[in-house]
Coordinates of C-alpha atoms in Angstrom, one line a residue:
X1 CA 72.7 47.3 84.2
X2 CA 75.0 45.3 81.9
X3 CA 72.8 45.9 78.7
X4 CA 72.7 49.8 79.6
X5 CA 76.3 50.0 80.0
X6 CA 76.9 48.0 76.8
X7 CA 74.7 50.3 75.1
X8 CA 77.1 53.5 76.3
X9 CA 80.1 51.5 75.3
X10 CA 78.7 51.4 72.0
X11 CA 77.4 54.7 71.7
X12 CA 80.5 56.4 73.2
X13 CA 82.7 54.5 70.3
X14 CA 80.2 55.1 67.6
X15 CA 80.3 58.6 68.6
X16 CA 83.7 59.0 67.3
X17 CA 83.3 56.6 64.1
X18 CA 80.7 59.6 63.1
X19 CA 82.9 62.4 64.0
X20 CA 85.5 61.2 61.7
X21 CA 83.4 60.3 59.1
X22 CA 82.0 64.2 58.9
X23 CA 85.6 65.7 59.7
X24 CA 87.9 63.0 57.1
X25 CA 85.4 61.7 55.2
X26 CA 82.3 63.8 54.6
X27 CA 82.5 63.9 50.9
X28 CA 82.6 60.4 50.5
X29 CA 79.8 59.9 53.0
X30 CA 77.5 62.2 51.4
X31 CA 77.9 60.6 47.5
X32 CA 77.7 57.2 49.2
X33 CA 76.3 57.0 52.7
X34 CA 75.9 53.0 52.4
X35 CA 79.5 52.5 52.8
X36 CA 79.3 53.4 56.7
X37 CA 76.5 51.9 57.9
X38 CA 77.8 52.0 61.4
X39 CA 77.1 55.9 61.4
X40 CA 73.5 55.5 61.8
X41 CA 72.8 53.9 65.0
X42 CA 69.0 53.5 64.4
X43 CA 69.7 50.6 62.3
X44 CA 71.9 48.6 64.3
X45 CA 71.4 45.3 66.7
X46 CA 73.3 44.6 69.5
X47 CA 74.1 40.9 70.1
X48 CA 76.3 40.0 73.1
X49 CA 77.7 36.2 73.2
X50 CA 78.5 35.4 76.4
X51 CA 80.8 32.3 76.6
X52 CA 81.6 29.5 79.2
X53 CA 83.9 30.6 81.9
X54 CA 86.2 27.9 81.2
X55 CA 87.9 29.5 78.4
X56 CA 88.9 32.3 80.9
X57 CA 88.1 35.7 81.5
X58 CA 89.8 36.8 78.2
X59 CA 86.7 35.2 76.7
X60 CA 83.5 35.8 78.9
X61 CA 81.7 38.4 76.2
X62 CA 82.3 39.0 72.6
X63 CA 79.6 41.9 71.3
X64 CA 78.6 42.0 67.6
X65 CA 77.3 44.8 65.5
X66 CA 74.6 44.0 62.9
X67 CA 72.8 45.7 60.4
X68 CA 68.9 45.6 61.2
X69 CA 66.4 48.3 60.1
X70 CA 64.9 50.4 62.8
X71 CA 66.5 47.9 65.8
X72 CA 67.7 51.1 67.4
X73 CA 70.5 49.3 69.5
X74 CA 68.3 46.3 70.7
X75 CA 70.9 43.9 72.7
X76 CA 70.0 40.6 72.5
X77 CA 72.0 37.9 74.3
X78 CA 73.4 34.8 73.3
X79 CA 74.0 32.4 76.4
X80 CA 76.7 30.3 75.7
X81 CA 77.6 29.0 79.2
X82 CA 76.4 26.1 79.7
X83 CA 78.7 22.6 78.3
X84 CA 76.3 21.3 76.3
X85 CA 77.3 23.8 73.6
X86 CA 80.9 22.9 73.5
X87 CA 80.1 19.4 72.0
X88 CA 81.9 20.2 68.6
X89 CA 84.3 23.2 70.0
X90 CA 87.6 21.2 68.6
X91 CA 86.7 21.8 65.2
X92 CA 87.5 25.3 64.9
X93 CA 90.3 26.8 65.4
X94 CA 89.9 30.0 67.6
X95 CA 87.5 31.2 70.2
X96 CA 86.0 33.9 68.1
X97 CA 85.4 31.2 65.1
X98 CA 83.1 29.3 67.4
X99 CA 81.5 32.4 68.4
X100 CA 81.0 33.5 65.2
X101 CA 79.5 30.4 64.2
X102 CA 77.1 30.1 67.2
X103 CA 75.7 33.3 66.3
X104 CA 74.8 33.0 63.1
X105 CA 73.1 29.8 64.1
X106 CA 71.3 30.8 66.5
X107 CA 70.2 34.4 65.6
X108 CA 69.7 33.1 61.9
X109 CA 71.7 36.2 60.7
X110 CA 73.7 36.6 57.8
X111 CA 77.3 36.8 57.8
X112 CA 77.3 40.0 55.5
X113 CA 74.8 42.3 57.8
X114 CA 77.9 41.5 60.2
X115 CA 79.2 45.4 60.7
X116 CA 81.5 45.0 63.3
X117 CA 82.8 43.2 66.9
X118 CA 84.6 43.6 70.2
X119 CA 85.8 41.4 72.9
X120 CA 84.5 42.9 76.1
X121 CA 85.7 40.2 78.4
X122 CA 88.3 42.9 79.6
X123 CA 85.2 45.2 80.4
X124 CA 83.4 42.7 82.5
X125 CA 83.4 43.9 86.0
X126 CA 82.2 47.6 84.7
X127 CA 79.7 46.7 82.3
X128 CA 78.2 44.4 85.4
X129 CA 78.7 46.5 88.8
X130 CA 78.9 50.3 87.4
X131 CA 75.7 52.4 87.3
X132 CA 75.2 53.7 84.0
X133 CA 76.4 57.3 85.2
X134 CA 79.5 56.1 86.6
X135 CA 80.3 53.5 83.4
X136 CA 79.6 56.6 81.7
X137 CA 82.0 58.6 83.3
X138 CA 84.4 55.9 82.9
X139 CA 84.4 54.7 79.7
X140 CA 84.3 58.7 78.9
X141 CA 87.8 59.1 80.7
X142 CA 90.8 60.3 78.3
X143 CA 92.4 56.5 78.2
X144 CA 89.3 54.9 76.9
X145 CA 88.4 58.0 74.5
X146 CA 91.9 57.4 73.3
X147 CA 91.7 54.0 72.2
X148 CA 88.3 54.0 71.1
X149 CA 89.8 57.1 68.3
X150 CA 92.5 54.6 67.3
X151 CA 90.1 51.5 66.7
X152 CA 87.5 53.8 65.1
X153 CA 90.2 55.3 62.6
X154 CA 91.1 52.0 61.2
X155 CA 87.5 51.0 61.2
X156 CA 86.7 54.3 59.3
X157 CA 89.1 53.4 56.9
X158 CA 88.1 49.8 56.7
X159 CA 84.6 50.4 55.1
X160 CA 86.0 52.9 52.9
X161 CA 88.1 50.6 51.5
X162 CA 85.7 47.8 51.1
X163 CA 82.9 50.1 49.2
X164 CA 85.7 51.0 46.9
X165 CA 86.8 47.6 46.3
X166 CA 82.5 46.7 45.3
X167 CA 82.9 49.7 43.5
X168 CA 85.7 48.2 41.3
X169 CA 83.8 44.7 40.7
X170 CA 82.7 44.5 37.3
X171 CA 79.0 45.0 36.8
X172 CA 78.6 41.3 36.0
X173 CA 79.7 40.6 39.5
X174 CA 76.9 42.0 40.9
X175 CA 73.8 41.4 38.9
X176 CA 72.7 37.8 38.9
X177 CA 70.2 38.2 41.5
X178 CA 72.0 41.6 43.0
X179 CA 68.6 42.7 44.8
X180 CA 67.9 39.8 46.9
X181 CA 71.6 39.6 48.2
X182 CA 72.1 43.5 47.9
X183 CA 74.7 44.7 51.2
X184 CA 73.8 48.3 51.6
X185 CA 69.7 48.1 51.0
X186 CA 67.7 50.4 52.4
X187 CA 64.9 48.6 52.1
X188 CA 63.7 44.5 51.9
X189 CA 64.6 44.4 48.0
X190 CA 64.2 40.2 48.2
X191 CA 61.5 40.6 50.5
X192 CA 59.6 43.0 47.4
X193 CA 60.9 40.7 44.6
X194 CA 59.8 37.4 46.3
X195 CA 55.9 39.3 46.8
X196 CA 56.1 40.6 43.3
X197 CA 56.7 36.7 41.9
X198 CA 57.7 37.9 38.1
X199 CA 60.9 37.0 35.6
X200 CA 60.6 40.3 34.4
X201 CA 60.4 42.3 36.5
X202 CA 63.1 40.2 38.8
X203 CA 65.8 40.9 35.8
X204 CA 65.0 44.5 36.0
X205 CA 65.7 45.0 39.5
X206 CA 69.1 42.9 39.7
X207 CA 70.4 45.3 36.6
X208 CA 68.7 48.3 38.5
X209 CA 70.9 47.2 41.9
X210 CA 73.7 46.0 39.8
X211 CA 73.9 49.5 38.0
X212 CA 73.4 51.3 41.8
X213 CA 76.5 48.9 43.7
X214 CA 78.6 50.4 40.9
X215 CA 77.6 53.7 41.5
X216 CA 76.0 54.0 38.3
X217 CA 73.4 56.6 39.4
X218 CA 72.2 57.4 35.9
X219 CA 71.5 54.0 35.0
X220 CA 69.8 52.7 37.7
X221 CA 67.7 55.6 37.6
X222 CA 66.2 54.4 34.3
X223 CA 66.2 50.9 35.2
X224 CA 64.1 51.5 38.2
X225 CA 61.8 53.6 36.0
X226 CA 61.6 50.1 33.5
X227 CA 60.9 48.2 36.6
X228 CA 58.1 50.5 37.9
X229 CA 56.7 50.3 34.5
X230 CA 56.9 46.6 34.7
X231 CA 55.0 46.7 38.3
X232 CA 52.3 49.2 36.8
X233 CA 51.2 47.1 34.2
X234 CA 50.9 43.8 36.2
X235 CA 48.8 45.4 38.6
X236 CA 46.7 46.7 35.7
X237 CA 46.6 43.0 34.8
X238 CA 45.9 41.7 38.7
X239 CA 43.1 43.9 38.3
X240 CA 41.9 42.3 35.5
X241 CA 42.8 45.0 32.7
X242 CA 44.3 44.0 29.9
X243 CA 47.3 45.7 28.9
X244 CA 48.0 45.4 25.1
X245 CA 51.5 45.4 23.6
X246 CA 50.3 48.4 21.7
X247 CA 49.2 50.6 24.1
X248 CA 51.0 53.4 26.1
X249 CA 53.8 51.9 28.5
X250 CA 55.0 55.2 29.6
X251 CA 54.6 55.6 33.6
X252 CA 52.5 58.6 33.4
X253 CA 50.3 56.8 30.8
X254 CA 50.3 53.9 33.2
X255 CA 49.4 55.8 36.4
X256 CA 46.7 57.6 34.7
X257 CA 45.0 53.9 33.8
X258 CA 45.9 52.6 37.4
X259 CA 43.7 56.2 38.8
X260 CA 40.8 55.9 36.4
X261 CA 40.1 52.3 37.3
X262 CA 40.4 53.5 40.8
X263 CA 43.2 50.7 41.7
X264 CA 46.0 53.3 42.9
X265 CA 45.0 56.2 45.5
X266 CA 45.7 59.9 44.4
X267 CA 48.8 59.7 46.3
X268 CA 50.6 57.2 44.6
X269 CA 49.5 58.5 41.1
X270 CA 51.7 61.7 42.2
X271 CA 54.3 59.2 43.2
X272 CA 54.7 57.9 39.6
X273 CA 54.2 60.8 38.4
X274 CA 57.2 62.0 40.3
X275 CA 59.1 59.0 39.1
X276 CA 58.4 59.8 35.4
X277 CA 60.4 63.2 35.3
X278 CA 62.8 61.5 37.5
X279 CA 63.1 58.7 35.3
X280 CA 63.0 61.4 32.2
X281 CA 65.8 63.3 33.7
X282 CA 68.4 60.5 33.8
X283 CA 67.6 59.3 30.1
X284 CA 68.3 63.1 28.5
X285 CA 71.1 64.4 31.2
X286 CA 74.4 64.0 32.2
X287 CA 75.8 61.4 34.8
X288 CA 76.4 64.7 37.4
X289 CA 72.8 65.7 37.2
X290 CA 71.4 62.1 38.4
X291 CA 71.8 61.9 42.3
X292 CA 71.6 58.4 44.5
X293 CA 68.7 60.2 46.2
X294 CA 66.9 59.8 42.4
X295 CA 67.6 56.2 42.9
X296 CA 66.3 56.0 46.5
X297 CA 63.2 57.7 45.8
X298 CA 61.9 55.5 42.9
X299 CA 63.0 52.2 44.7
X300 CA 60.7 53.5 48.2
X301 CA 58.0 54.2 45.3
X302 CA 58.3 50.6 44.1
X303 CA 58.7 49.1 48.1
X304 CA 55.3 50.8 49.2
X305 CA 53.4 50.3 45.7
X306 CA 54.0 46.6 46.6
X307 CA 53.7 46.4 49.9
X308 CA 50.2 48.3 49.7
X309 CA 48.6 46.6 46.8
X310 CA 50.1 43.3 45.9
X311 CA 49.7 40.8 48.8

């Protein structure tokens, strides 16, 4: 019952954080979608920390929002009552610093992927002795629909704020190793660089992801393009064919080699083909005519090129 009714709470607030995003903020949203990544709810984890009753029933739950691919609102819970946890509680210097801390520790998540948080100890008796219909019908009344518009307004405006402020970083900021510690990935990039194991290619990626957190569409268009190139020819060399300073680098060049010596399927030779005009486009068009999809599409190119064929 208490998971359920966490999960309406959440939905229920999140439901008005996309409402204002597509009424207020819709423009923004659709050139940058990564700034508000509490709109999609499919990748989101719940975690609950539930602390001792001894710091009173203004602190029994504190519920955090994380960023996790495909999680889908999984609630996991973080038991905190027992006193063996509150060995080294007088070194910080609020409740919710010593939550914060536990949870990190023992979820082994990073503070960035950290989206948001509420204290729910006030909720308590609903979220554990309503059904879900009647927590629904509660929390759904005009007082809590209220409140939840006035936090979600200010939370709205928060991440706007914060993706302009990356936006306003120099580039240099960003791109020593931008893909592994990139905020707003869609995909593993660290995961895909670490599997890959080159200098190269590496470099590439960080200026690709560098170029992309400062909304450089065109640019990181063509430096994804350089990076697939890169990945092309070391799986021609995996494969033991050698690859000669002289010959062809282009990707269409390189897919065609990859098909003949039957390493790629059919598929992914029409992937990189793809990729090629995509990558052509951005290097002979204006900045307007490159769109973050461009971007998206090469990188998930690159993420299941790897993940199929180098293991």
């Amino acid at each position: 019952m208490f998971e359920e009714n966490v999960k309406i709470y959440v939905k229920s607030k999140l439901a008005i954080y996309k409402q204002i995003i597509e009424t207020l903020y819709s423009p923004a949203y659709s050139t940058n979608p990564e700034a508000f990544l509490l709109k999609d709810l499919s990748n989101i984890k719940l975690y609950v920390v539930k602390l001792s009753p001894i710091l009173g029933a203004n602190y029994s739950d504190i519920l955090y929002l994380i960023h996790d691919k495909d999680k889908n609102l999984e609630l996991e819970l973080i038991d905190l009552t027992e006193a063996k946890h509150y060995e080294n509680y007088s070194k910080y210097n609020s409740v919710e610093a010593f939550a914060l801390h536990k949870l990190i520790e023992k979820a082994s998540i990073e503070k960035k992927n950290i989206l948001d948080n509420h204290n729910i100890s006030a909720l308590s008796e609903e979220l554990n002795h309503k059904t879900t219909a009647e927590f629904t019908t509660y929390i759904n009344s005009e007082a809590w629909q209220k409140n939840f518009r006035q936090q979600m307004l200010a939370l709205v405006s928060r991440d706007g704020r914060k993706f302009v402020e990356h936006v306003n970083h120099p580039t240099s900021y960003y791109a020593k190793d931008a893909a592994k510690k990139y905020t707003y990935s869609l995909l593993d990039l660290k995961a895909i660089i670490d599997r890959v194991n080159d200098e190269d290619f590496s470099y590439q990626m960080d200026q690709a992801i560098a170029a992309y957190e400062n909304s450089l569409y065109l640019a990181s268009c063509a430096t994804l393009g350089v990076c697939l190139e890169t990945l092309c020819k070391l799986l021609l060399k995996e494969n033991g064919v050698k690859v000669k300073d002289s010959d062809g680098t282009m990707l269409d060049k390189l897919g065609e080699r990859l098909r003949e010596q039957k390493i790629i399927s059919y598929k992914f030779k029409s992937r990189i083909d793809v990729c090629y005009k995509v990558r052509n486009l951005s290097s002979h068009t204006s900045p307007g005519k490159v769109l973050q999809g461009d971007c998206h599409f090469i990188i998930a190119t690159i993420n299941e090129i790897v993940d199929t064929y180098f293991k």
